[in-house]
Amino acid sequence: MADITYAKGLEGVIAGESSICKVDGENGRLYYYGYRITDLATRATFEEVTYLLLYGELPTTKQLTDFSRRMRKSRELKPPILQMIKDFPRDSHPMELLQSTVNFLSGYVDHKIEHSPTCNCRQTLHQVAQIPGVIAAFYRFKNGLDYIPPRDDLSHGANFLWQLKGEVPDNEDGEIMDKCLILHAEHSFNASTFTARVVASTLSTCYCSISAAIGSLFGSLHGGANEKVMAMVEEIDSVENVRPWLENALAEKKKVMGMGHRVYKAKDPRSVIMEDFLRTLSIKYGDTRKLDVLKEVEKVFREKMEEKGKPIYPNVDFFSGSVYSLLGIPSNLFTPIFAMARASGWLAHILEQRQDNRLFRPKALYVGDLDREWPEIEDRI
Ligand SMILES: CC(C)(COP(=O)(O)OP(=O)(O)OC[C@H]1O[C@@H](n2cnc3c(N)ncnc32)[C@H](O)[C@@H]1OP(=O)(O)O)[C@@H](O)C(=O)NCCC(=O)NCCS
């Protein structure tokens, strides 16, 4: 016990064993079940990656066909769920809706086993399948539009764009959306995944674990960063404004959103792929302003931080918001999209946690008082 050390934010602490994901922060590499993120993002579909995360192996053609069919058949939202989305307070953030809806979904499942804390999480896959529809329905109801039912001839990413906008995206846009989800599907013991595992370790349900993870993802130091990056791009507006804006932000000790990472000390490999998507879409839609501003922010920020001996690189969310924006997605949906992707990873971790469970129960380093004298109520100030 005497050897146990305290690490604020659990930095550097190994909190469990996992075979799902390796983040090699020193070299800027990322693997899901041993497969490089560059291969997954260029060769796989989101459904294929979800299969990998849940089964630990890539599917055969037949396995992928069956799995995709199952996921696509689970997309439709039942009427009470649509009603709940309609009734949810309009000014709420969609992450608040999502967190509530995931638990609500558990009341509308067909198999009793899905309510069990020891269920096989692969049976609750409909959560992953339905999250895009929930996000799209919230957006459409809020804007006085009708719900668009899902299509089973589209990929997970393309179907989301369809349900959101009511237009089938062209192949390139649909594919970029699907691949953005692959990039966000899994990232080891980050705050939200750790949250999911902690809740799972109490033998709570998949739904409660995922709902808690969504709450954790909402914060701006985690999933909320891309929405903040987008706001920053709009505030800076042009390449000329970047330097004065950054000098001011750094003087005020503000964090520049989308830059830096707790684990990556080299370039986040996902940001490299995301930047390629942004370049492709910027050229396609004849709008390079966001890309130009971001590249200048990256250049000037890195210059300033290197002067202080702190090399800081863009993370995945530095470019993702601008990609989504060019795909016609409003910025308050960026974090929900992150949740939509990460739900696969969370399920994989809940499953793994349950296979060799031990309740998480760390200790606190107590720094408070002891044995204080009891003051009578009239003597208290
Ligand atoms: C993710 C984050 C919390 C990691 O912070 P961290 O663990 O302290 O990172 P590091 O140890 O590499 O930071 C080294 C130094 O650079 C600073 N730094 C890191 N990222 C920074 C940023 N985005 N803006 C300004 N300064 C930053 C840190 O404050 C620290 O300064 P200090 O030595 O004076 O304390 C941080 O980079 C951040 O807040 N980034 C913006 C939010 C974001 O994009 N989050 C999404 C993550 S996927």
mmCIF file of C-alpha atoms in Angstrom, residues 67-377:
data_model
loop_
_atom_site.group_PDB
_atom_site.id
_atom_site.type_symbol
_atom_site.label_atom_id
_atom_site.label_comp_id
_atom_site.label_asym_id
_atom_site.label_seq_id
_atom_site.Cartn_x
_atom_site.Cartn_y
_atom_site.Cartn_z
ATOM 1 C CA PHE A 67 -24.116 -7.854 -39.301
ATOM 2 C CA SER A 68 -24.809 -4.844 -41.543
ATOM 3 C CA ARG A 69 -28.296 -6.167 -42.253
ATOM 4 C CA ARG A 70 -28.929 -6.515 -38.526
ATOM 5 C CA MET A 71 -27.657 -3.021 -37.771
ATOM 6 C CA ARG A 72 -29.681 -1.470 -40.604
ATOM 7 C CA LYS A 73 -32.876 -3.278 -39.567
ATOM 8 C CA SER A 74 -32.476 -1.823 -36.047
ATOM 9 C CA ARG A 75 -32.342 1.811 -37.197
ATOM 10 C CA GLU A 76 -36.042 2.633 -37.025
ATOM 11 C CA LEU A 77 -37.173 4.542 -33.903
ATOM 12 C CA LYS A 78 -40.353 3.416 -32.193
ATOM 13 C CA PRO A 79 -43.188 6.009 -31.876
ATOM 14 C CA PRO A 80 -42.739 6.610 -28.091
ATOM 15 C CA ILE A 81 -39.098 7.445 -28.665
ATOM 16 C CA LEU A 82 -39.988 9.910 -31.416
ATOM 17 C CA GLN A 83 -42.585 11.422 -29.089
ATOM 18 C CA MET A 84 -40.007 11.808 -26.342
ATOM 19 C CA ILE A 85 -37.659 13.584 -28.741
ATOM 20 C CA LYS A 86 -40.521 15.874 -29.820
ATOM 21 C CA ASP A 87 -41.379 16.691 -26.209
ATOM 22 C CA PHE A 88 -37.813 17.268 -25.043
ATOM 23 C CA PRO A 89 -37.208 20.935 -24.113
ATOM 24 C CA ARG A 90 -36.222 22.681 -27.339
ATOM 25 C CA ASP A 91 -33.453 24.749 -25.776
ATOM 26 C CA SER A 92 -31.629 21.713 -24.436
ATOM 27 C CA HIS A 93 -28.358 20.655 -25.942
ATOM 28 C CA PRO A 94 -28.752 17.509 -28.080
ATOM 29 C CA MET A 95 -26.205 15.771 -25.826
ATOM 30 C CA GLU A 96 -28.672 16.160 -22.961
ATOM 31 C CA LEU A 97 -31.354 14.633 -25.143
ATOM 32 C CA LEU A 98 -29.053 11.813 -26.213
ATOM 33 C CA GLN A 99 -28.086 10.971 -22.663
ATOM 34 C CA SER A 100 -31.740 10.727 -21.671
ATOM 35 C CA THR A 101 -32.851 8.906 -24.815
ATOM 36 C CA VAL A 102 -30.338 6.085 -24.500
ATOM 37 C CA ASN A 103 -31.908 4.983 -21.246
ATOM 38 C CA PHE A 104 -35.370 5.501 -22.686
ATOM 39 C CA LEU A 105 -34.457 3.139 -25.559
ATOM 40 C CA SER A 106 -33.948 0.357 -23.044
ATOM 41 C CA GLY A 107 -37.676 0.347 -22.373
ATOM 42 C CA TYR A 108 -38.399 -0.476 -26.013
ATOM 43 C CA VAL A 109 -36.321 -3.560 -26.645
ATOM 44 C CA ASP A 110 -37.710 -6.890 -27.651
ATOM 45 C CA HIS A 111 -35.569 -9.268 -25.650
ATOM 46 C CA LYS A 112 -35.713 -9.438 -21.875
ATOM 47 C CA ILE A 113 -32.048 -10.333 -21.761
ATOM 48 C CA GLU A 114 -31.148 -6.853 -22.965
ATOM 49 C CA HIS A 115 -32.130 -5.425 -19.590
ATOM 50 C CA SER A 116 -29.825 -7.731 -17.726
ATOM 51 C CA PRO A 117 -26.605 -6.351 -16.271
ATOM 52 C CA THR A 118 -24.827 -9.465 -17.464
ATOM 53 C CA CYS A 119 -26.208 -9.348 -21.017
ATOM 54 C CA ASN A 120 -23.988 -9.816 -24.002
ATOM 55 C CA CYS A 121 -23.560 -6.222 -25.202
ATOM 56 C CA ARG A 122 -23.740 -7.331 -28.822
ATOM 57 C CA GLN A 123 -27.472 -7.713 -28.252
ATOM 58 C CA THR A 124 -27.835 -4.015 -27.426
ATOM 59 C CA LEU A 125 -26.329 -2.994 -30.726
ATOM 60 C CA HIS A 126 -29.557 -1.200 -31.580
ATOM 61 C CA GLN A 127 -28.267 1.666 -29.407
ATOM 62 C CA VAL A 128 -25.449 2.203 -31.889
ATOM 63 C CA ALA A 129 -27.857 1.811 -34.808
ATOM 64 C CA GLN A 130 -30.444 4.252 -33.452
ATOM 65 C CA ILE A 131 -28.297 7.124 -32.194
ATOM 66 C CA PRO A 132 -28.024 8.758 -35.677
ATOM 67 C CA GLY A 133 -31.824 8.715 -35.998
ATOM 68 C CA VAL A 134 -32.242 10.279 -32.547
ATOM 69 C CA ILE A 135 -29.828 13.102 -33.371
ATOM 70 C CA ALA A 136 -31.409 13.713 -36.781
ATOM 71 C CA ALA A 137 -34.951 13.648 -35.360
ATOM 72 C CA PHE A 138 -34.027 16.168 -32.650
ATOM 73 C CA TYR A 139 -32.605 18.529 -35.260
ATOM 74 C CA ARG A 140 -35.588 18.170 -37.576
ATOM 75 C CA PHE A 141 -38.269 18.588 -34.889
ATOM 76 C CA LYS A 142 -36.464 21.602 -33.472
ATOM 77 C CA ASN A 143 -36.542 23.170 -36.912
ATOM 78 C CA GLY A 144 -40.213 22.353 -37.557
ATOM 79 C CA LEU A 145 -39.396 19.530 -39.982
ATOM 80 C CA ASP A 146 -40.748 15.987 -40.188
ATOM 81 C CA TYR A 147 -38.905 12.858 -39.122
ATOM 82 C CA ILE A 148 -37.184 11.080 -42.004
ATOM 83 C CA PRO A 149 -37.269 7.273 -41.650
ATOM 84 C CA PRO A 150 -33.952 5.460 -42.147
ATOM 85 C CA ARG A 151 -32.931 3.712 -45.377
ATOM 86 C CA ASP A 152 -31.321 0.302 -45.299
ATOM 87 C CA ASP A 153 -29.433 0.746 -48.569
ATOM 88 C CA LEU A 154 -27.095 3.363 -47.086
ATOM 89 C CA SER A 155 -23.998 3.103 -44.888
ATOM 90 C CA HIS A 156 -24.212 4.243 -41.269
ATOM 91 C CA GLY A 157 -22.673 7.636 -42.136
ATOM 92 C CA ALA A 158 -24.652 8.209 -45.356
ATOM 93 C CA ASN A 159 -27.904 7.226 -43.652
ATOM 94 C CA PHE A 160 -27.257 9.820 -40.929
ATOM 95 C CA LEU A 161 -26.914 12.564 -43.574
ATOM 96 C CA TRP A 162 -30.093 11.275 -45.232
ATOM 97 C CA GLN A 163 -32.073 11.292 -41.978
ATOM 98 C CA LEU A 164 -30.729 14.726 -41.092
ATOM 99 C CA LYS A 165 -31.230 16.507 -44.397
ATOM 100 C CA GLY A 166 -33.725 14.398 -46.304
ATOM 101 C CA GLU A 167 -31.345 14.170 -49.269
ATOM 102 C CA VAL A 168 -29.241 11.151 -50.139
ATOM 103 C CA PRO A 169 -25.605 12.354 -50.043
ATOM 104 C CA ASP A 170 -23.367 11.687 -53.026
ATOM 105 C CA ASN A 171 -20.937 8.784 -52.608
ATOM 106 C CA GLU A 172 -18.013 10.964 -51.598
ATOM 107 C CA ASP A 173 -19.882 12.869 -48.861
ATOM 108 C CA GLY A 174 -21.483 9.668 -47.540
ATOM 109 C CA GLU A 175 -18.129 7.926 -47.449
ATOM 110 C CA ILE A 176 -16.367 10.814 -45.689
ATOM 111 C CA MET A 177 -19.127 10.900 -43.057
ATOM 112 C CA ASP A 178 -18.816 7.137 -42.518
ATOM 113 C CA LYS A 179 -15.029 7.379 -42.219
ATOM 114 C CA CYS A 180 -15.219 10.267 -39.744
ATOM 115 C CA LEU A 181 -17.196 7.866 -37.544
ATOM 116 C CA ILE A 182 -14.417 5.263 -37.877
ATOM 117 C CA LEU A 183 -11.869 7.855 -36.715
ATOM 118 C CA HIS A 184 -13.938 8.566 -33.590
ATOM 119 C CA ALA A 185 -15.094 5.011 -32.851
ATOM 120 C CA GLU A 186 -12.533 4.110 -30.213
ATOM 121 C CA HIS A 187 -9.697 5.644 -28.221
ATOM 122 C CA SER A 188 -8.826 3.475 -25.236
ATOM 123 C CA PHE A 189 -9.300 4.701 -21.625
ATOM 124 C CA ASN A 190 -10.355 8.299 -22.277
ATOM 125 C CA ALA A 191 -12.745 9.978 -19.832
ATOM 126 C CA SER A 192 -16.000 8.759 -21.411
ATOM 127 C CA THR A 193 -14.818 5.196 -22.021
ATOM 128 C CA PHE A 194 -13.451 5.010 -18.520
ATOM 129 C CA THR A 195 -16.826 6.283 -17.300
ATOM 130 C CA ALA A 196 -18.582 3.518 -19.254
ATOM 131 C CA ARG A 197 -16.280 0.901 -17.732
ATOM 132 C CA VAL A 198 -16.693 2.247 -14.199
ATOM 133 C CA VAL A 199 -20.485 2.072 -14.520
ATOM 134 C CA ALA A 200 -20.265 -1.390 -16.139
ATOM 135 C CA SER A 201 -18.048 -2.545 -13.264
ATOM 136 C CA THR A 202 -20.962 -2.059 -10.849
ATOM 137 C CA LEU A 203 -22.927 -4.540 -13.018
ATOM 138 C CA SER A 204 -25.216 -1.780 -14.212
ATOM 139 C CA THR A 205 -26.796 -2.135 -17.679
ATOM 140 C CA CYS A 206 -25.285 -1.324 -21.096
ATOM 141 C CA TYR A 207 -27.749 1.536 -21.421
ATOM 142 C CA CYS A 208 -26.801 3.140 -18.098
ATOM 143 C CA SER A 209 -23.117 2.726 -18.915
ATOM 144 C CA ILE A 210 -23.497 4.371 -22.323
ATOM 145 C CA SER A 211 -25.715 7.114 -20.992
ATOM 146 C CA ALA A 212 -23.085 7.962 -18.335
ATOM 147 C CA ALA A 213 -20.385 7.949 -21.012
ATOM 148 C CA ILE A 214 -22.415 10.429 -23.079
ATOM 149 C CA GLY A 215 -22.549 12.763 -20.056
ATOM 150 C CA SER A 216 -18.786 12.524 -19.761
ATOM 151 C CA LEU A 217 -18.258 13.198 -23.447
ATOM 152 C CA PHE A 218 -20.315 16.399 -23.311
ATOM 153 C CA GLY A 219 -17.562 18.412 -21.583
ATOM 154 C CA SER A 220 -15.475 20.810 -23.674
ATOM 155 C CA LEU A 221 -12.171 19.214 -22.628
ATOM 156 C CA HIS A 222 -13.355 15.977 -24.230
ATOM 157 C CA GLY A 223 -16.026 15.726 -26.917
ATOM 158 C CA GLY A 224 -17.112 19.339 -26.879
ATOM 159 C CA ALA A 225 -13.846 20.553 -28.396
ATOM 160 C CA ASN A 226 -14.875 20.483 -32.080
ATOM 161 C CA GLU A 227 -17.896 22.704 -31.466
ATOM 162 C CA LYS A 228 -15.576 25.166 -29.733
ATOM 163 C CA VAL A 229 -13.068 24.957 -32.598
ATOM 164 C CA MET A 230 -15.824 25.882 -35.031
ATOM 165 C CA ALA A 231 -16.795 28.876 -32.879
ATOM 166 C CA MET A 232 -13.116 29.898 -32.835
ATOM 167 C CA VAL A 233 -12.876 29.708 -36.643
ATOM 168 C CA GLU A 234 -15.978 31.881 -36.984
ATOM 169 C CA GLU A 235 -14.650 34.377 -34.442
ATOM 170 C CA ILE A 236 -11.233 34.620 -36.111
ATOM 171 C CA ASP A 237 -12.886 34.707 -39.541
ATOM 172 C CA SER A 238 -9.800 35.342 -41.706
ATOM 173 C CA VAL A 239 -6.176 34.300 -41.955
ATOM 174 C CA GLU A 240 -5.028 37.891 -41.205
ATOM 175 C CA ASN A 241 -6.797 37.828 -37.840
ATOM 176 C CA VAL A 242 -5.166 34.607 -36.670
ATOM 177 C CA ARG A 243 -1.943 36.010 -35.159
ATOM 178 C CA PRO A 244 -3.504 38.869 -33.132
ATOM 179 C CA TRP A 245 -6.341 36.571 -31.991
ATOM 180 C CA LEU A 246 -3.911 33.894 -30.812
ATOM 181 C CA GLU A 247 -1.550 36.339 -29.117
ATOM 182 C CA ASN A 248 -4.486 37.718 -27.211
ATOM 183 C CA ALA A 249 -5.833 34.246 -26.330
ATOM 184 C CA LEU A 250 -2.445 33.065 -25.075
ATOM 185 C CA ALA A 251 -1.915 36.268 -23.071
ATOM 186 C CA GLU A 252 -5.254 35.569 -21.397
ATOM 187 C CA LYS A 253 -4.119 31.960 -20.776
ATOM 188 C CA LYS A 254 -6.998 30.553 -22.815
ATOM 189 C CA LYS A 255 -6.818 27.002 -24.137
ATOM 190 C CA VAL A 256 -6.814 26.796 -27.917
ATOM 191 C CA MET A 257 -9.437 24.181 -28.681
ATOM 192 C CA GLY A 258 -8.513 21.275 -30.913
ATOM 193 C CA MET A 259 -4.816 21.612 -30.057
ATOM 194 C CA GLY A 260 -2.981 19.296 -27.694
ATOM 195 C CA HIS A 261 -3.744 15.914 -26.265
ATOM 196 C CA ARG A 262 -3.155 14.157 -22.971
ATOM 197 C CA VAL A 263 -1.658 11.100 -24.693
ATOM 198 C CA TYR A 264 -0.389 12.140 -28.142
ATOM 199 C CA LYS A 265 2.932 13.875 -27.938
ATOM 200 C CA ALA A 266 3.276 13.586 -31.730
ATOM 201 C CA LYS A 267 0.677 14.394 -34.375
ATOM 202 C CA ASP A 268 -2.666 12.695 -33.762
ATOM 203 C CA PRO A 269 -2.900 10.298 -36.781
ATOM 204 C CA ARG A 270 -6.651 10.950 -36.980
ATOM 205 C CA SER A 271 -6.049 14.661 -37.488
ATOM 206 C CA VAL A 272 -3.920 13.885 -40.557
ATOM 207 C CA ILE A 273 -6.778 11.904 -42.144
ATOM 208 C CA MET A 274 -9.361 14.470 -41.040
ATOM 209 C CA GLU A 275 -7.305 17.243 -42.634
ATOM 210 C CA ASP A 276 -7.359 15.322 -45.931
ATOM 211 C CA PHE A 277 -11.169 15.085 -45.736
ATOM 212 C CA LEU A 278 -11.366 18.809 -45.059
ATOM 213 C CA ARG A 279 -9.111 19.598 -48.023
ATOM 214 C CA THR A 280 -11.197 17.369 -50.326
ATOM 215 C CA LEU A 281 -14.474 18.984 -49.259
ATOM 216 C CA SER A 282 -13.065 22.537 -49.251
ATOM 217 C CA ILE A 283 -11.995 22.142 -52.881
ATOM 218 C CA LYS A 284 -15.215 20.360 -53.850
ATOM 219 C CA TYR A 285 -17.450 23.048 -52.347
ATOM 220 C CA GLY A 286 -15.161 25.970 -53.294
ATOM 221 C CA ASP A 287 -14.824 27.130 -49.675
ATOM 222 C CA THR A 288 -11.290 27.020 -48.277
ATOM 223 C CA ARG A 289 -11.729 29.707 -45.590
ATOM 224 C CA LYS A 290 -12.044 27.280 -42.663
ATOM 225 C CA LEU A 291 -9.091 25.188 -43.820
ATOM 226 C CA ASP A 292 -6.941 28.304 -44.375
ATOM 227 C CA VAL A 293 -7.786 29.733 -40.944
ATOM 228 C CA LEU A 294 -7.123 26.393 -39.221
ATOM 229 C CA LYS A 295 -3.793 25.851 -40.957
ATOM 230 C CA GLU A 296 -2.700 29.346 -39.882
ATOM 231 C CA VAL A 297 -3.872 28.715 -36.283
ATOM 232 C CA GLU A 298 -1.879 25.468 -36.292
ATOM 233 C CA LYS A 299 1.225 27.208 -37.643
ATOM 234 C CA VAL A 300 1.173 30.229 -35.322
ATOM 235 C CA PHE A 301 0.138 28.251 -32.222
ATOM 236 C CA ARG A 302 2.858 25.668 -32.722
ATOM 237 C CA GLU A 303 5.397 28.453 -33.274
ATOM 238 C CA LYS A 304 4.328 30.143 -29.996
ATOM 239 C CA MET A 305 4.312 26.894 -28.011
ATOM 240 C CA GLU A 306 7.673 25.784 -29.366
ATOM 241 C CA GLU A 307 9.142 29.093 -28.151
ATOM 242 C CA LYS A 308 8.053 27.890 -24.698
ATOM 243 C CA GLY A 309 9.462 24.391 -25.332
ATOM 244 C CA LYS A 310 5.989 22.822 -25.520
ATOM 245 C CA PRO A 311 5.387 21.122 -28.879
ATOM 246 C CA ILE A 312 1.604 20.886 -29.203
ATOM 247 C CA TYR A 313 -0.112 19.358 -32.247
ATOM 248 C CA PRO A 314 -3.695 19.348 -33.562
ATOM 249 C CA ASN A 315 -5.962 16.594 -32.285
ATOM 250 C CA VAL A 316 -8.763 14.893 -34.256
ATOM 251 C CA ASP A 317 -11.241 17.639 -33.384
ATOM 252 C CA PHE A 318 -9.179 20.444 -34.823
ATOM 253 C CA PHE A 319 -10.450 19.658 -38.325
ATOM 254 C CA SER A 320 -13.561 17.548 -37.718
ATOM 255 C CA GLY A 321 -15.979 20.424 -37.066
ATOM 256 C CA SER A 322 -15.099 22.071 -40.357
ATOM 257 C CA VAL A 323 -15.569 18.765 -42.190
ATOM 258 C CA TYR A 324 -19.034 18.379 -40.663
ATOM 259 C CA SER A 325 -19.861 21.989 -41.412
ATOM 260 C CA LEU A 326 -19.034 21.484 -45.113
ATOM 261 C CA LEU A 327 -21.277 18.402 -45.033
ATOM 262 C CA GLY A 328 -24.081 20.757 -43.955
ATOM 263 C CA ILE A 329 -24.218 19.743 -40.277
ATOM 264 C CA PRO A 330 -24.888 22.440 -37.640
ATOM 265 C CA SER A 331 -22.261 22.793 -34.922
ATOM 266 C CA ASN A 332 -24.454 21.804 -31.961
ATOM 267 C CA LEU A 333 -24.581 18.296 -33.495
ATOM 268 C CA PHE A 334 -20.801 17.809 -33.552
ATOM 269 C CA THR A 335 -20.489 16.311 -30.079
ATOM 270 C CA PRO A 336 -23.548 14.068 -30.592
ATOM 271 C CA ILE A 337 -21.842 12.778 -33.760
ATOM 272 C CA PHE A 338 -18.815 11.944 -31.647
ATOM 273 C CA ALA A 339 -21.126 9.971 -29.331
ATOM 274 C CA MET A 340 -22.742 8.279 -32.339
ATOM 275 C CA ALA A 341 -19.311 6.998 -33.384
ATOM 276 C CA ARG A 342 -17.939 6.240 -29.935
ATOM 277 C CA ALA A 343 -20.978 4.176 -28.904
ATOM 278 C CA SER A 344 -19.342 1.214 -30.690
ATOM 279 C CA GLY A 345 -16.154 1.611 -28.692
ATOM 280 C CA TRP A 346 -18.069 2.046 -25.447
ATOM 281 C CA LEU A 347 -19.998 -1.189 -26.059
ATOM 282 C CA ALA A 348 -16.737 -3.001 -26.770
ATOM 283 C CA HIS A 349 -15.292 -1.775 -23.468
ATOM 284 C CA ILE A 350 -18.419 -2.665 -21.477
ATOM 285 C CA LEU A 351 -18.216 -6.160 -22.947
ATOM 286 C CA GLU A 352 -14.510 -6.466 -22.128
ATOM 287 C CA GLN A 353 -15.022 -5.096 -18.603
ATOM 288 C CA ARG A 354 -17.678 -7.705 -17.922
ATOM 289 C CA GLN A 355 -15.506 -10.558 -19.137
ATOM 290 C CA ASP A 356 -13.074 -10.060 -16.253
ATOM 291 C CA ASN A 357 -14.848 -7.663 -13.951
ATOM 292 C CA ARG A 358 -13.583 -5.984 -10.832
ATOM 293 C CA LEU A 359 -15.489 -3.079 -9.307
ATOM 294 C CA PHE A 360 -13.596 0.206 -9.712
ATOM 295 C CA ARG A 361 -13.003 1.713 -6.283
ATOM 296 C CA PRO A 362 -9.951 3.992 -6.115
ATOM 297 C CA LYS A 363 -8.956 5.848 -2.979
ATOM 298 C CA ALA A 364 -8.859 9.572 -2.345
ATOM 299 C CA LEU A 365 -5.905 11.361 -0.820
ATOM 300 C CA TYR A 366 -7.749 12.969 2.070
ATOM 301 C CA VAL A 367 -6.641 16.574 2.598
ATOM 302 C CA GLY A 368 -9.479 17.760 4.850
ATOM 303 C CA ASP A 369 -9.677 18.339 8.591
ATOM 304 C CA LEU A 370 -10.292 15.742 11.281
ATOM 305 C CA ASP A 371 -11.807 15.798 14.762
ATOM 306 C CA ARG A 372 -13.271 19.300 14.455
ATOM 307 C CA GLU A 373 -15.075 20.576 17.541
ATOM 308 C CA TRP A 374 -18.889 20.529 17.196
ATOM 309 C CA PRO A 375 -20.267 24.126 17.241
ATOM 310 C CA GLU A 376 -23.832 24.721 18.408
ATOM 311 C CA ILE A 377 -25.980 26.156 15.595
#
